[in-house]
C-alpha atoms as one frame of an Amber mdcrd trajectory, in Angstrom:
protein
   0.066  -0.103   0.031   2.840   2.286   0.998   4.843   1.592  -2.084   1.725
   2.182  -4.283   1.131   5.488  -2.665   4.799   6.776  -3.042   4.911   5.445
  -6.637   1.739   7.176  -7.451   3.244  10.391  -5.730   6.137  10.061  -7.714
   4.378  10.131 -11.025   2.302  13.036  -9.885   5.708  14.812  -9.173   6.845
  13.943 -12.643   3.852  14.690 -14.469   3.639  18.162 -12.587   7.293  18.692
 -13.822   6.763  18.017 -17.268   3.626  20.289 -17.477   5.455  23.138 -15.748
   8.372  22.637 -18.275   5.901  22.492 -21.206   4.113  25.809 -19.819   7.560
  27.654 -19.251   8.642  26.843 -22.737   5.585  27.847 -24.600   5.596  31.103
 -22.309   9.057  31.731 -23.269   8.375  31.136 -27.064   5.173  33.253 -27.082
   7.147  36.160 -25.433   9.878  35.825 -28.082   7.485  36.210 -30.795   5.750
  39.089 -28.995   9.127  40.940 -28.842  10.257  40.222 -32.187   6.901  41.485
 -33.674   7.514  44.757 -31.581  10.979  45.102 -32.599   9.641  44.926 -36.403
   6.846  47.172 -35.839   8.821  49.948 -34.280  11.120  49.745 -37.046   8.217
  49.864 -39.790   6.940  52.958 -38.071  10.462  54.625 -38.322  10.511  53.405
 -41.896   7.284  54.440 -43.188   7.232  57.977 -41.563  10.173  59.873 -42.717
   9.871  63.386 -42.834  13.275  64.631 -44.173  12.551  67.340 -46.823  12.642
  70.908 -45.950  10.311  73.646 -47.454  13.013  74.398 -50.181  12.726  70.733
 -51.283  16.424  70.008 -50.136  17.323  67.036 -47.812  17.823  68.041 -44.219
  21.108  66.171 -44.470  22.514  68.362 -46.985  24.787  69.889 -44.613  25.589
  66.850 -42.439  28.850  65.129 -42.633  29.122  62.179 -45.085  31.353  59.976
 -42.984  33.337  56.542 -43.962  31.808  53.404 -43.235  33.296  50.635 -41.227
  34.556  47.615 -43.389  33.311  44.721 -41.474  30.101  45.908 -39.654  28.635
  47.842 -42.645  26.021  50.434 -42.775  23.104  50.389 -45.379  24.960  53.403
 -47.110  26.325  56.347 -45.245  23.896  58.115 -42.857  21.974  60.890 -44.644
  22.562  59.273 -48.110  20.423  60.848 -50.898  17.244  59.211 -52.432  17.952
  56.758 -55.229  21.717  56.208 -54.213  22.605  52.486 -54.637  25.704  50.184
 -53.975  26.492  46.563 -54.753  29.161  45.290 -52.670  30.718  42.021 -51.409
  32.603  41.297 -48.381  35.371  38.581 -48.376  36.591  37.031 -44.985  38.453
  34.198 -43.928  37.522  33.046 -40.582  40.451  31.394 -39.105  38.566  30.167
 -36.040  36.313  27.652 -38.045  38.741  27.584 -41.105  35.782  28.987 -43.337
  35.819  31.244 -46.258  32.919  33.935 -45.867  31.438  35.793 -48.713  28.690
  38.361 -48.257  27.285  39.735 -51.528  24.490  42.470 -50.840  22.577  45.414
 -52.215  21.787  48.643 -50.792  19.135  51.209 -51.853  18.059  54.564 -50.345
  14.507  54.719 -51.295  14.452  58.337 -49.835  16.905  60.735 -48.407  18.574
  59.174 -45.226  16.667  55.823 -45.466  17.928  52.717 -46.720  17.138  48.933
 -47.281  19.667  46.184 -47.795  19.396  42.557 -48.827  22.397  40.456 -48.259
  23.192  36.704 -48.875  25.768  35.529 -46.369  27.839  32.336 -47.437  30.172
  29.940 -45.771  32.529  27.807 -48.187  30.300  28.838 -50.985  27.106  27.530
 -49.495  24.264  29.962 -48.586  24.400  30.229 -44.715  21.689  33.058 -44.061
  19.187  35.435 -45.513  19.655  38.978 -44.232  17.245  42.037 -44.623  18.348
  45.419 -43.159  16.752  48.764 -42.668  18.479  52.201 -41.714  17.377  55.439
 -41.176  18.852  59.028 -40.195  17.487  61.110 -37.424  16.384  64.494 -38.626
  17.103  66.278 -35.226  20.450  67.394 -33.593  22.333  67.121 -36.817  25.007
  69.463 -37.396  27.815  70.172 -39.925  30.220  67.832 -37.562  27.364  65.129
 -36.015  25.095  62.958 -37.512  22.958  59.859 -36.183  20.613  57.353 -36.940
  19.573  53.672 -36.407  19.776  50.500 -37.873  17.738  47.228 -37.898  18.601
  43.855 -39.454  17.057  40.469 -39.056  18.991  37.479 -40.212  18.020  34.025
 -40.431  20.460  31.195 -40.300  19.402  28.191 -42.412  20.977  25.310 -40.913
  20.386  25.982 -37.087  16.853  27.643 -37.798  18.122  30.574 -35.945  16.542
  34.119 -36.163  18.430  37.215 -35.092  17.013  40.540 -34.498  19.432  43.529
 -34.315  18.986  46.885 -33.193  21.579  49.528 -33.290  21.973  53.323 -32.505
  24.604  55.008 -34.787  26.537  58.214 -34.178  29.206  59.774 -36.194  31.158
  62.786 -35.715  33.715  64.577 -37.961  36.507  66.257 -35.984  38.197  68.183
 -38.900  38.946  67.525 -42.483  41.011  64.609 -41.663  39.544  62.651 -38.647
  36.453  60.919 -38.230  34.629  58.548 -35.924  31.596  56.433 -36.342  30.127
  54.491 -33.734  27.136  52.081 -33.099  25.786  50.323 -29.916  22.985  48.130
 -29.708  21.588  44.532 -28.885  21.067  41.092 -30.689  17.904  39.179 -29.764
  18.288  35.537 -30.895  15.236  33.004 -31.206  16.911  29.565 -31.335  14.169
  27.074 -31.560  12.353  28.709 -28.704  15.308  29.205 -26.353  16.570  32.806
 -26.924  19.261  34.973 -25.646  20.320  38.531 -25.653  23.797  39.921 -26.813
  25.287  43.168 -26.498  26.933  44.756 -29.551  29.490  47.739 -29.868  31.410
  48.847 -32.994  33.528  51.708 -32.850  35.712  53.181 -35.545  38.130  55.766
 -36.380  39.144  57.087 -39.674  42.099  59.257 -41.121  41.635  60.700 -44.769
  44.994  60.841 -46.144  43.595  62.028 -49.318  40.511  62.010 -51.055  41.135
  58.611 -52.591  42.922  56.863 -49.526  41.328  56.527 -46.033  43.052  54.627
 -43.178  40.832  52.987 -40.469  40.753  51.002 -37.327  37.601  49.152 -36.472
  36.691  47.254 -33.370  33.653  45.159 -32.912  32.593  43.630 -29.580  29.882
  41.017 -28.831  28.859  40.354 -25.227  27.231  36.907 -25.234  25.786  35.648
 -22.085  26.852  31.992 -21.014  29.561  32.056 -23.998  32.761  33.641 -24.598
  32.749  37.394 -25.596  34.070  38.198 -29.304  36.213  41.249 -30.044  37.489
  42.004 -33.507  40.271  44.632 -34.003  40.485  45.444 -37.948  42.971  47.980
 -39.163  41.918  48.757 -42.732  42.473  50.954 -45.773  39.862  52.174 -48.074
  40.972  52.936 -51.616  38.786  54.895 -54.068  39.995  53.092 -57.584  37.745
  54.536 -59.757  34.654  57.267 -59.652  32.145  54.373 -58.923  34.513  51.495
 -57.254  36.210  51.123 -53.982  38.248  48.590 -52.460  38.801  47.998 -48.765
  41.173  45.715 -46.983  42.580  44.692 -43.605  44.104  42.412 -41.527  43.345
  41.895 -37.842  42.852  39.734 -35.078  39.891  38.088 -33.383  39.649  37.254
 -29.925  36.993  34.753 -28.751  37.437  34.240 -24.797  40.807  33.827 -24.236
  41.848  32.276 -27.809  43.033  34.848 -30.729  42.856  34.113 -34.407  44.331
  36.036 -37.242  41.356  37.653 -39.369  41.544  38.865 -43.024  38.784  40.634
 -44.827  38.492  42.697 -47.879  35.279  44.462 -49.547  34.654  45.397 -53.238
  32.234  48.141 -53.630  30.432  49.409 -56.387  28.265  52.841 -55.531  26.146
  54.857 -57.691
C-alpha cells in the first residue's frame, strides 16, 4: 500500500514537472514572438514616416557630414544618403577560427533621403548560410555640420540551425576636422533559437583618417557580449581606396579574440556605388 502510494506521488511529481516545463517553454516562445513583432513594428514605423525634406525641397541632411563606413560591420549606405543612391558590394573574409571562407554579397538602396534598405546573402564555403534584411534611417534632429546620427535594424535567418536574429543599433558619427572622423554603433542582438532565446550586446567603434580624397586609413573594433558564452572582439586596421569614380576597395588584416583564444582575421570588401 505504501509502495503504491509512493509510486503514485512520484508519478504525480513527474507529471507536474513535465507540465511546468512545457508551460514555461510555451510562455518563453510566445514572449519571444511578441518581442520580435514589437521590434519589427517599431522599425517599420520609423521607416514609413520619414519627414526629411525641408520647405526648399532639399534634404535636411545636405549640411551633415558624410562619414566613412566601417568595413566589417557595414552600414546601409552612409548616414544621410541621398534618395536613389544604391550600392553593390561584397565582403570577403577568412575565418581562421572555423577555417571557413565567408562571402557576403549585398545590395543597398536609399528609397528616400536618409533611409535605406539592404538585402544580403551570407555564404560560408560557397554555401548559402543565411538570409539578411536590413533597414536604416537617419534622425532629422540634433544633426550639425559635424554630427550625424541614426538607427539600424537587421534581421538574419540562419538556415542550418534555424536561428533568427533581430539586431537593433543606434549609430552616431562625428567629424573632428577635414582629416579625422569617428563612427560608433551600440545595440542589442535578440536571438530565437528553437524557442530558447538569448540577448547579446553589440558595440562597434571606428576611427578614420583621410590621407587624401582617394585613400582613408581606419581602425575598427567590434565587440559582442554573449551570456554564458565567450565574448568576441575583433580589431581590424583597414585601408579604403577609391580606385575609380564608382569603385572602391577596402582591405584589412586584424585579430579576433574569442574568450582567451586569438585568431588572425583577414577581410576585403569590393564596392560599386552609384
